[in-house]
Amino acid sequence: MQVLKKQADLAEIIRERRSIKRGYNDKIVAEETVTELLEDAIWAPTHGMRQPWRFIFVGENQKEGFAKKIASTYPEERQENRENYLNEPSAILVVIMEKGDSQKKQDENFGATSCMIQNFQLLAWEQELGVVWKTNPHIYDPKVEEILHVKEDERIIGFLHMGYFDELPEKKDRIAVRDKFSTFQVG
């Protein structure tokens, strides 16, 4: 019976989790908290056990300099906006992925990394830590890759903005599975 209870709890966490985009409070996101969450999150399915991810943590003490450097890659008229935007979360986790030497491996690596990020988001939610996966244009910018020492065989998958929060965002309904489900028919 304990297994059934755990399954119900997991389903509830999956349905309750929200992307927290703003409204972070002053509680600091500790590097230790993030590494502890990652220790469990990396148990995501990964083809060939490649575990194609690596991480760069940007905590409270690094955030201002980080935001300034990343914002500097934007046109001058957008830099202040981008700097303010990158200073909003309490911490940022940059997720970098090995590309893979074929389209198949790149797809597998992206799938594995996406699963790992979902695990991280669910684990963070369980600890009342809000996370949103951001894929802003700067993750594709070679200047940002240079700032973050991204290797030639890697790419940035996203910036995970993190912070503790006081208010939940509105729950948005999902399209019913039946509206997106069919059964293959022979002939």
CSV table of C-alpha atoms in Angstrom, one decimal, residues 28-32 34-35 55-71 82-83 86-94 147-148 159 162:
chain,number,residue,atom,x,y,z
A,28,ILE,CA,18.5,32.9,-0.5
A,29,VAL,CA,18.8,29.9,-2.7
A,30,ALA,CA,21.9,28.1,-1.3
A,31,GLU,CA,24.3,26.3,-3.6
A,32,GLU,CA,24.1,23.3,-1.4
A,34,VAL,CA,20.8,23.1,-5.6
A,35,THR,CA,23.5,20.5,-5.6
A,55,PHE,CA,25.8,23.0,-14.6
A,56,ILE,CA,26.9,26.5,-13.7
A,57,PHE,CA,25.4,28.0,-10.5
A,58,VAL,CA,24.9,31.7,-10.2
A,59,GLY,CA,24.2,32.6,-6.6
A,60,GLU,CA,23.3,35.8,-4.8
A,61,ASN,CA,27.0,37.0,-4.7
A,62,GLN,CA,27.6,36.4,-8.4
A,63,LYS,CA,24.2,37.4,-9.8
A,64,GLU,CA,24.9,41.1,-10.4
A,65,GLY,CA,28.2,40.6,-12.3
A,66,PHE,CA,26.7,37.7,-14.2
A,67,ALA,CA,23.6,39.8,-15.2
A,68,LYS,CA,25.9,42.6,-16.3
A,69,LYS,CA,28.1,40.3,-18.5
A,70,ILE,CA,25.1,38.5,-20.1
A,71,ALA,CA,23.3,41.8,-20.7
A,82,ARG,CA,18.1,42.5,-19.7
A,83,GLU,CA,20.3,43.2,-16.7
A,86,LEU,CA,18.6,38.6,-14.9
A,87,ASN,CA,18.7,40.1,-11.5
A,88,GLU,CA,15.1,39.2,-10.7
A,89,PRO,CA,15.5,35.5,-9.6
A,90,SER,CA,17.3,34.7,-6.4
A,91,ALA,CA,19.7,32.4,-8.3
A,92,ILE,CA,20.2,31.0,-11.8
A,93,LEU,CA,21.3,27.5,-12.8
A,94,VAL,CA,22.8,27.4,-16.3
A,147,ILE,CA,31.5,34.1,-21.3
A,148,LEU,CA,30.3,30.8,-19.9
A,159,PHE,CA,18.8,29.2,-17.6
A,162,MET,CA,15.1,30.0,-9.1
